[in-house]
Amino acid sequence: MSIFEIDLAPVAQPRAARRGEPEPVSGAVDAMSPLRAERAALRERIVAGASEAVRRQHAQGKRTARERLELLLDPGSFTEIDMYRRQAAGARSGASRPHTDGVVAGSGTVHGRRVFVYAQDFTILGGSLGAAHAAKIHKVMDLAIATGAPLIGLNDSGGARIQEGVTALHGYGGIFRRNVQASGVVPQISVVMGPCAGGAAYSPALTDFTFMVRDTAKMYLTGPDVVEAVSGERVSHADLGGAQVHAERSGVATGVYDDEESCLEDVRYLVSLLPANNLDPAPRAACPAPDPDADVRPALAEIVPVAPNKPYDMRAVIAELVDDADFFELHEDWASNVVCALARIGGETVGVVGNQPMVLAGVLDRQASQKAARFVRFCDAFNISLVTLVDVPGFLPGAAQEHAGIIRHGAQLLYAYCEATVPRIQVIVRKAYGGAYIVMDSRSIGADLSLAWPTNEIAVMGAEGAVNVIHRRELAAARDPERLRAELAAEYTADLMHPYYAAERGLVDDVIDPVDTRSAVAAGLAMLRDKRTPPPQRKHGNVPL
């Protein structure tokens, strides 16, 4: 037969296959049955865990690693990897080498979307990290980066496994390096549900979001015993590194929850708002066709007082702007003078930054600057549009703030906005004074669209403060300085702070009716949806950390 000829003869098939019957294999069933039974029994033992250890875990008000994964992931979606992984023989002479090595790792779905996850198992070796334990986490992290899927870590560990020495520290280093490699590539979420001490605490600090469960979560670099031995200071676990400490004082905790169920439910909600990676868009929610009449929000004309020094809750403004009045606030208890939230407008995920007049009159201080800067950088990394609501009297004055580095921290927020290439919309709700006006995403630092309410006051400072500086000699010589101050302040306002002053100079694109803010922002987001800004040709900038 020529090599160019094709043999069309049917391929010979076994007789049993032609009859539609399986080809019998003598003795196969008898040989396979005990192996299958042995496998099933081993897997059952691994999944069940040690009953006494599970009982102790429950007695502490904590679920097991597998129970937590059942709460986090869609039912039946979990695919486990390295279930049989254990310490190398001889790693712990004379000790047992339990399967999983104290961490359950794999992949599943959240609202139908792929995530990779690991859950440390405190019932096995106290969830301590050794070489095998770390290798499983490394594998899951590598898969998350390679496939472009979010990474979620459930932390409940006694720390490095001392018996394994430097190999445990090497394992932590591999986790940290991968945290940095994944930063800005896939969303990373840490959930602290038990102890997370020593070097282990750095992984949550490197991730995008850190959730903690009240009473059971503890996170610190050095425990109370070491603190007392070194400094003589006596402090409890909760006061040193409890969830509330990290929510209110350190700013490490994105959110704190009373129980594991509500914590993991919010993790699921957060995942539903985020893109899978930096190349994919965030999932869009079903949204009715735009209706200008339905987008009119009369409450916005009532929430914000006209007087610039009267407080109101910026969260009420946000609720009127976003879909279903539903938004996910981050770091609610830390630096509360600025609000950072994820929400949807017209079905599209957006990041919202707003000054909070209910706290410190909405001034920017070093903590608020840090909080907002980190949020802006996250949104920019994952192509989430930014909406900035401005009502800021300036930066918080005082020696304490200056000595604590407010210049440097304020520069972090300035850097974050200047660097951001996502669609950016500024809404000046009321006052916007001094450098804080510039930093809160003004047109001068790259906002694509600047909108203002008729209540806007944009100036170097408030009218009365400006008059005190400009006319201090006249005021000092006046018979009635208060009357003269009021007259000069009214004149200054009329000349330099009227609602259309910035718009007349192109620094504000439109002065809008407050009730139309939602529709104006939605239209702006639609206009900017295809914005493309190529990054500058450089290795990276030098953020003022």
XYZ file of C-alpha atoms in Angstrom:
545
model
C 0.000 0.000 0.000
C 1.249 3.452 -0.896
C 1.976 5.859 1.922
C -0.515 8.193 0.239
C -3.303 5.602 0.417
C -5.664 5.417 3.362
C -6.764 2.080 4.770
C -10.494 2.423 5.323
C -10.877 -1.048 6.820
C -12.525 -0.940 10.230
C -10.249 -1.334 13.208
C -10.645 -4.737 14.757
C -12.450 -4.658 18.118
C -12.622 -7.209 20.881
C -15.647 -9.501 20.640
C -16.989 -8.338 23.997
C -16.800 -4.673 22.984
C -18.656 -5.436 19.727
C -21.400 -7.080 21.768
C -21.540 -4.057 24.130
C -20.257 -6.128 27.024
C -17.158 -5.406 29.171
C -14.172 -7.648 28.609
C -13.878 -9.815 31.700
C -10.625 -9.708 33.685
C -10.146 -12.759 35.782
C -9.716 -12.019 39.477
C -9.730 -8.208 39.048
C -12.722 -7.634 41.305
C -11.348 -9.714 44.119
C -7.926 -8.044 43.891
C -9.280 -4.464 43.768
C -11.917 -4.658 46.519
C -9.588 -4.672 49.549
C -7.509 -1.827 48.067
C -10.604 0.270 47.522
C -11.847 -0.481 51.022
C -8.469 0.412 52.511
C -8.436 3.707 50.629
C -11.985 4.559 51.682
C -11.238 3.781 55.329
C -8.093 5.921 55.297
C -9.871 8.867 53.756
C -12.678 8.525 56.275
C -10.194 8.609 59.162
C -8.427 11.644 57.722
C -11.667 13.572 57.213
C -13.072 12.645 60.648
C -9.916 13.637 62.501
C -9.069 12.708 66.079
C -12.313 12.798 68.049
C -10.764 14.176 71.236
C -8.957 16.952 69.357
C -12.162 17.862 67.507
C -14.016 17.986 70.834
C -11.444 20.390 72.267
C -11.701 22.587 69.178
C -15.475 22.786 69.518
C -15.164 23.485 73.256
C -13.172 26.612 72.396
C -16.014 27.842 70.192
C -14.091 27.037 67.013
C -14.994 24.878 64.043
C -12.639 22.437 62.408
C -10.861 23.316 59.165
C -13.234 21.173 57.103
C -16.320 22.603 58.790
C -15.088 26.091 57.958
C -14.568 25.170 54.317
C -18.142 23.886 54.177
C -19.339 27.326 55.298
C -17.082 29.201 52.902
C -17.457 27.233 49.683
C -20.440 26.291 47.555
C -21.805 22.851 48.546
C -19.965 19.986 46.891
C -17.473 22.253 45.101
C -14.311 21.546 47.124
C -11.490 19.613 45.452
C -8.803 18.729 47.971
C -5.157 18.341 47.066
C -2.395 16.630 49.038
C -4.747 14.937 51.495
C -2.125 12.260 52.157
C 0.780 14.683 52.606
C 2.706 14.163 55.838
C 6.077 14.836 57.394
C 9.062 13.034 55.989
C 10.032 9.941 57.958
C 12.462 10.835 60.709
C 11.431 14.481 60.829
C 10.073 13.907 64.323
C 11.717 10.817 65.720
C 9.281 8.622 67.620
C 6.286 10.835 66.881
C 3.261 10.181 64.719
C 3.117 11.701 61.263
C -0.551 12.584 60.697
C -1.892 12.954 57.190
C -2.612 16.516 55.880
C 0.155 17.786 58.220
C -2.282 20.210 59.805
C -3.636 22.077 56.773
C -6.478 21.318 54.362
C -5.817 22.763 50.920
C -7.508 22.834 47.547
C -10.014 24.685 45.399
C -13.738 25.305 45.273
C -16.245 27.895 44.204
C -17.904 30.872 45.877
C -21.151 31.908 44.189
C -20.037 29.725 41.297
C -16.653 31.452 40.888
C -13.338 29.616 41.322
C -11.182 30.287 44.398
C -8.173 28.558 45.937
C -8.106 28.062 49.669
C -6.163 26.587 52.548
C -7.451 26.083 56.091
C -5.050 25.401 58.920
C -6.205 22.566 61.181
C -5.525 23.284 64.841
C -6.618 19.749 65.786
C -3.462 18.360 64.126
C -0.175 19.426 65.710
C -1.796 22.692 66.740
C -1.925 23.750 63.088
C 1.819 24.399 63.357
C 3.742 25.016 60.164
C 6.421 22.574 59.066
C 7.951 21.762 55.704
C 5.084 19.586 54.407
C 2.462 22.000 55.738
C 4.181 24.922 54.000
C 4.619 22.986 50.749
C 0.860 22.459 50.536
C 0.204 26.169 50.993
C 2.887 27.004 48.414
C 1.196 24.692 45.908
C -2.217 26.285 46.385
C -0.765 29.782 46.101
C 1.080 28.868 42.907
C -2.119 27.455 41.420
C -4.077 30.601 42.341
C -1.513 32.798 40.590
C -1.253 30.510 37.559
C -5.015 30.226 37.051
C -5.898 33.801 38.018
C -8.238 32.978 40.891
C -8.652 34.593 44.337
C -6.719 33.100 47.254
C -8.298 32.669 50.697
C -6.344 31.545 53.768
C -8.051 30.436 56.994
C -5.487 30.906 59.768
C -5.574 28.916 63.004
C -2.046 27.927 63.955
C 0.310 27.767 66.878
C 3.085 29.105 64.647
C 6.289 27.568 63.371
C 6.865 23.904 64.261
C 9.846 24.185 66.567
C 10.804 20.540 66.091
C 11.540 21.206 62.404
C 13.788 24.173 63.074
C 14.880 26.380 60.208
C 12.859 24.422 57.612
C 9.693 25.840 59.203
C 11.064 29.367 58.840
C 11.977 28.580 55.241
C 8.344 27.542 54.695
C 7.085 30.872 55.989
C 9.476 32.720 53.707
C 8.024 30.879 50.717
C 4.517 31.964 51.723
C 5.538 35.607 52.091
C 7.307 35.637 48.736
C 4.202 34.249 47.047
C 1.994 36.778 48.861
C 4.065 39.498 47.234
C 4.054 37.780 43.838
C 0.257 37.503 43.994
C -0.217 41.109 45.143
C -2.107 43.035 42.494
C -2.501 39.852 40.431
C -5.227 37.977 42.334
C -7.237 39.161 45.355
C -5.879 37.726 48.612
C -8.064 37.326 51.686
C -6.887 36.212 55.132
C -9.283 35.013 57.808
C -7.851 34.734 61.327
C -9.969 32.318 63.368
C -7.522 31.341 66.088
C -3.908 32.117 66.992
C -1.695 33.633 64.314
C 1.557 34.432 66.059
C 5.140 35.210 65.253
C 6.176 35.175 61.610
C 2.748 33.811 60.655
C 1.262 37.262 61.246
C 3.110 38.691 58.256
C 1.077 36.749 55.701
C -2.256 38.406 56.661
C -0.436 41.748 56.719
C 0.655 41.178 53.107
C -2.793 40.213 51.834
C -5.508 42.602 50.654
C -8.108 41.902 53.356
C -7.880 40.455 56.863
C -10.976 39.268 58.724
C -10.898 38.287 62.403
C -13.306 36.452 64.686
C -13.816 38.131 68.043
C -12.621 36.282 71.177
C -10.899 33.417 69.318
C -8.569 35.288 66.923
C -5.202 36.453 68.244
C -2.455 37.959 66.096
C 0.903 39.328 67.248
C 4.610 38.999 66.552
C 5.595 38.315 70.187
C 3.230 36.856 72.766
C 2.453 38.166 76.249
C 5.102 35.983 77.933
C 7.895 37.330 75.749
C 6.641 40.896 76.129
C 6.711 40.553 79.916
C 10.155 38.917 79.918
C 11.674 41.624 77.736
C 9.895 44.765 78.898
C 8.244 43.831 82.185
C 4.879 44.810 80.728
C 2.015 42.465 81.577
C -0.668 42.275 78.915
C -3.359 39.758 78.002
C -3.613 37.980 74.662
C -6.735 39.996 73.800
C -5.218 43.354 74.738
C -2.016 42.577 72.868
C -3.373 41.153 69.631
C -7.104 40.523 69.875
C -9.520 41.222 67.068
C -10.804 44.480 68.522
C -7.288 45.836 68.987
C -6.525 45.242 65.317
C -9.889 46.670 64.248
C -9.648 49.923 66.231
C -5.979 50.641 66.884
C -3.568 48.925 64.496
C -5.810 48.884 61.428
C -4.683 45.353 60.542
C -8.208 43.918 60.653
C -10.526 44.783 57.767
C -13.495 43.550 59.783
C -14.311 41.805 63.074
C -17.150 39.332 63.582
C -18.804 37.713 66.577
C -18.862 34.243 65.026
C -17.340 32.224 62.216
C -20.600 31.951 60.271
C -21.085 35.705 59.820
C -17.373 36.160 59.118
C -17.282 33.624 56.302
C -20.575 34.888 54.902
C -19.008 38.340 54.499
C -15.954 36.773 52.861
C -18.322 35.192 50.337
C -19.980 38.571 49.748
C -16.629 40.280 49.261
C -15.582 37.672 46.679
C -18.809 38.349 44.765
C -17.754 41.994 44.352
C -14.191 41.381 43.203
C -12.665 40.392 39.864
C -10.925 37.027 39.754
C -7.646 38.705 38.820
C -6.128 41.916 37.469
C -6.965 41.053 33.853
C -10.636 40.141 34.294
C -13.423 42.635 35.008
C -15.381 42.446 38.230
C -18.620 40.488 37.864
C -21.534 42.698 36.845
C -24.816 42.309 38.643
C -28.120 42.300 36.817
C -29.444 45.839 36.798
C -32.594 47.420 35.328
C -32.212 49.679 32.317
C -31.218 53.241 33.294
C -34.220 55.342 34.285
C -33.391 59.012 35.003
C -36.593 59.435 37.010
C -35.837 56.415 39.200
C -32.292 57.674 39.797
C -33.490 60.942 41.309
C -32.722 60.766 45.040
C -34.602 63.528 46.932
C -33.082 62.379 50.233
C -29.675 63.686 49.133
C -30.985 67.256 49.314
C -31.975 66.623 52.947
C -29.097 64.540 54.342
C -26.364 67.156 53.951
C -26.790 70.446 55.855
C -25.951 73.615 53.939
C -23.942 74.996 56.875
C -20.356 73.725 56.410
C -19.761 73.032 60.087
C -22.788 70.816 60.766
C -22.162 67.043 60.818
C -23.994 64.285 58.940
C -23.299 60.653 58.138
C -21.482 60.201 54.804
C -22.632 56.583 54.794
C -26.182 57.832 54.279
C -24.995 59.631 51.137
C -23.274 56.475 49.906
C -26.423 54.430 50.494
C -28.357 56.789 48.204
C -25.752 56.521 45.438
C -25.229 52.757 45.231
C -27.452 49.924 44.054
C -29.978 48.709 46.646
C -28.350 50.984 49.289
C -25.914 48.101 49.778
C -22.194 48.613 50.293
C -19.329 46.758 51.960
C -17.429 49.080 54.290
C -13.804 48.226 55.052
C -11.969 49.073 58.291
C -15.165 50.509 59.735
C -13.687 50.874 63.243
C -10.281 52.261 62.261
C -9.664 55.806 61.005
C -13.412 56.355 60.879
C -13.009 59.939 59.668
C -12.768 58.481 56.181
C -15.099 55.836 54.737
C -13.823 53.227 52.260
C -16.349 50.883 50.716
C -16.976 48.553 47.800
C -20.390 48.749 46.167
C -22.151 48.641 42.819
C -23.549 51.469 40.741
C -25.571 50.336 37.761
C -24.390 46.781 38.403
C -20.701 47.757 38.159
C -18.367 47.335 41.132
C -16.895 50.629 42.318
C -14.689 51.756 45.161
C -16.042 54.667 47.204
C -13.883 56.955 49.346
C -15.609 59.632 51.413
C -14.770 62.015 54.239
C -16.901 61.350 57.327
C -18.083 64.593 59.000
C -19.406 62.582 61.954
C -15.813 61.831 63.075
C -13.263 64.610 63.622
C -15.327 66.748 61.225
C -14.008 64.576 58.382
C -10.413 65.855 58.543
C -7.600 63.790 57.106
C -5.061 62.541 59.617
C -2.195 60.077 59.228
C -4.350 56.985 59.813
C -7.138 58.091 57.486
C -4.555 58.858 54.814
C -3.041 55.396 55.141
C -6.429 53.698 55.081
C -7.630 55.518 51.986
C -4.277 55.150 50.181
C -4.235 51.384 50.570
C -7.827 51.141 49.353
C -7.192 53.353 46.326
C -4.173 51.261 45.363
C -6.184 48.046 45.670
C -8.960 49.385 43.447
C -6.453 50.588 40.880
C -4.619 47.242 40.853
C -7.853 45.396 40.061
C -9.369 47.947 37.662
C -12.189 49.016 39.968
C -13.455 52.546 39.248
C -13.169 55.109 42.056
C -15.798 57.550 43.296
C -14.524 60.104 45.827
C -16.999 62.072 47.963
C -15.347 65.198 49.331
C -16.271 67.153 52.432
C -12.942 67.896 54.076
C -11.843 70.879 56.201
C -8.157 70.039 55.810
C -5.469 67.939 57.461
C -5.595 67.545 61.240
C -3.273 70.162 62.757
C -1.067 69.614 65.781
C 2.425 68.679 66.890
C 1.411 65.065 67.533
C 0.289 64.607 63.943
C 3.336 66.347 62.511
C 5.726 64.301 64.628
C 3.867 61.083 63.718
C 4.546 61.754 60.051
C 1.340 63.214 58.656
C 3.353 64.676 55.757
C 4.570 61.232 54.771
C 1.209 59.535 55.300
C -0.670 62.256 53.471
C 1.788 61.809 50.630
C 0.842 58.130 50.485
C -2.741 59.055 49.632
C -1.554 61.679 47.175
C 0.724 59.123 45.513
C -2.049 56.517 45.342
C -4.454 58.833 43.516
C -1.783 60.257 41.209
C -0.729 56.748 40.220
C -4.257 55.387 39.693
C -5.264 54.859 36.061
C -8.812 53.568 36.605
C -11.846 55.802 35.927
C -11.981 58.397 38.719
C -14.924 60.623 39.605
C -14.779 63.305 42.291
C -17.963 64.659 43.889
C -17.470 67.758 46.067
C -20.378 67.577 48.464
C -19.569 70.580 50.601
C -16.249 72.044 51.768
C -12.880 71.213 50.237
C -10.083 73.214 51.823
C -6.354 73.437 51.330
C -4.068 70.526 50.574
C -6.790 68.076 51.593
C -8.857 69.250 48.598
C -5.945 68.453 46.293
C -5.317 65.047 47.878
C -8.976 63.970 47.681
C -8.691 63.271 43.946
C -8.920 66.790 42.546
C -8.704 67.494 38.824
C -5.137 68.691 39.324
C -3.961 65.177 40.310
C -5.846 63.333 37.604
C -9.545 62.944 38.378
C -11.344 62.309 35.094
C -14.574 63.995 36.122
C -15.192 66.502 38.917
C -18.763 67.189 39.983
C -19.864 69.574 42.717
C -23.025 70.321 44.632
C -24.253 73.927 44.987
C -23.026 73.691 48.591
C -19.398 73.354 47.480
C -16.746 75.608 48.991
C -13.307 75.132 47.446
C -10.561 77.314 48.846
C -7.178 77.404 50.524
C -9.062 77.625 53.824
C -12.412 78.691 55.237
C -13.479 82.298 54.741
C -13.067 83.288 58.376
C -9.584 81.783 58.601
C -8.577 83.480 55.363
C -9.813 86.840 56.611
C -7.869 86.420 59.868
C -4.670 85.994 57.850
C -5.238 88.534 55.091
C -6.740 91.326 57.214
C -5.133 90.759 60.592
C -3.918 94.378 60.873
C -7.294 95.888 59.992
C -9.002 93.561 62.471
C -6.517 94.433 65.207
C -7.172 98.154 64.713
C -10.965 97.914 64.294
C -13.363 99.205 66.957
C -15.695 96.256 66.249
C -13.465 93.446 64.960
C -16.240 90.835 64.973
C -18.491 92.901 62.733
C -15.612 93.698 60.380
C -14.581 90.037 60.320
C -18.104 88.995 59.338
C -18.230 91.611 56.562
C -14.847 90.641 55.173
C -15.686 86.944 55.352
C -18.896 87.520 53.390
C -16.934 89.493 50.808
C -14.254 86.794 50.546
C -16.925 84.111 50.096
C -18.739 86.085 47.417
C -15.536 86.733 45.470
C -13.568 83.487 45.840
C -15.765 80.743 47.316
C -19.081 80.950 45.527
C -20.382 77.596 44.165
C -19.388 78.320 40.545
C -15.923 79.766 41.115
C -14.084 76.492 40.397
C -16.450 75.575 37.560
C -15.773 78.906 35.866
C -12.091 77.984 35.796
C -12.562 74.427 34.544
C -11.564 72.798 37.838
C -15.089 71.427 38.281
C -16.860 69.947 35.269
C -20.414 70.512 36.451
C -22.366 71.864 39.390
C -25.181 69.348 39.791
C -28.407 69.155 41.744
C -27.733 66.823 44.704
C -30.779 64.726 43.835
C -29.202 63.900 40.450
C -25.901 62.677 41.888
C -26.514 58.979 41.302
C -27.482 59.450 37.660
C -24.557 61.849 37.077
C -22.063 59.389 38.583
C -23.574 56.459 36.644
C -23.342 58.460 33.402
C -19.746 59.371 34.197
C -18.815 55.732 34.835
C -20.414 54.726 31.527
C -18.495 57.486 29.737
C -15.182 56.380 31.261
C -15.659 52.622 31.008
C -13.203 52.214 28.124
C -10.528 54.466 29.600
C -6.995 53.229 28.843
C -3.896 54.813 30.329
C -0.559 53.129 29.577
C 1.759 52.909 32.585
C 4.997 54.904 32.524
C 8.153 53.107 31.442
C 9.837 52.432 34.758
C 10.474 49.506 37.062
C 8.318 50.976 39.826
C 7.882 54.183 41.747
C 9.048 54.813 45.298
C 5.926 55.062 47.451
C 6.501 57.264 50.555
C 5.975 54.345 52.952
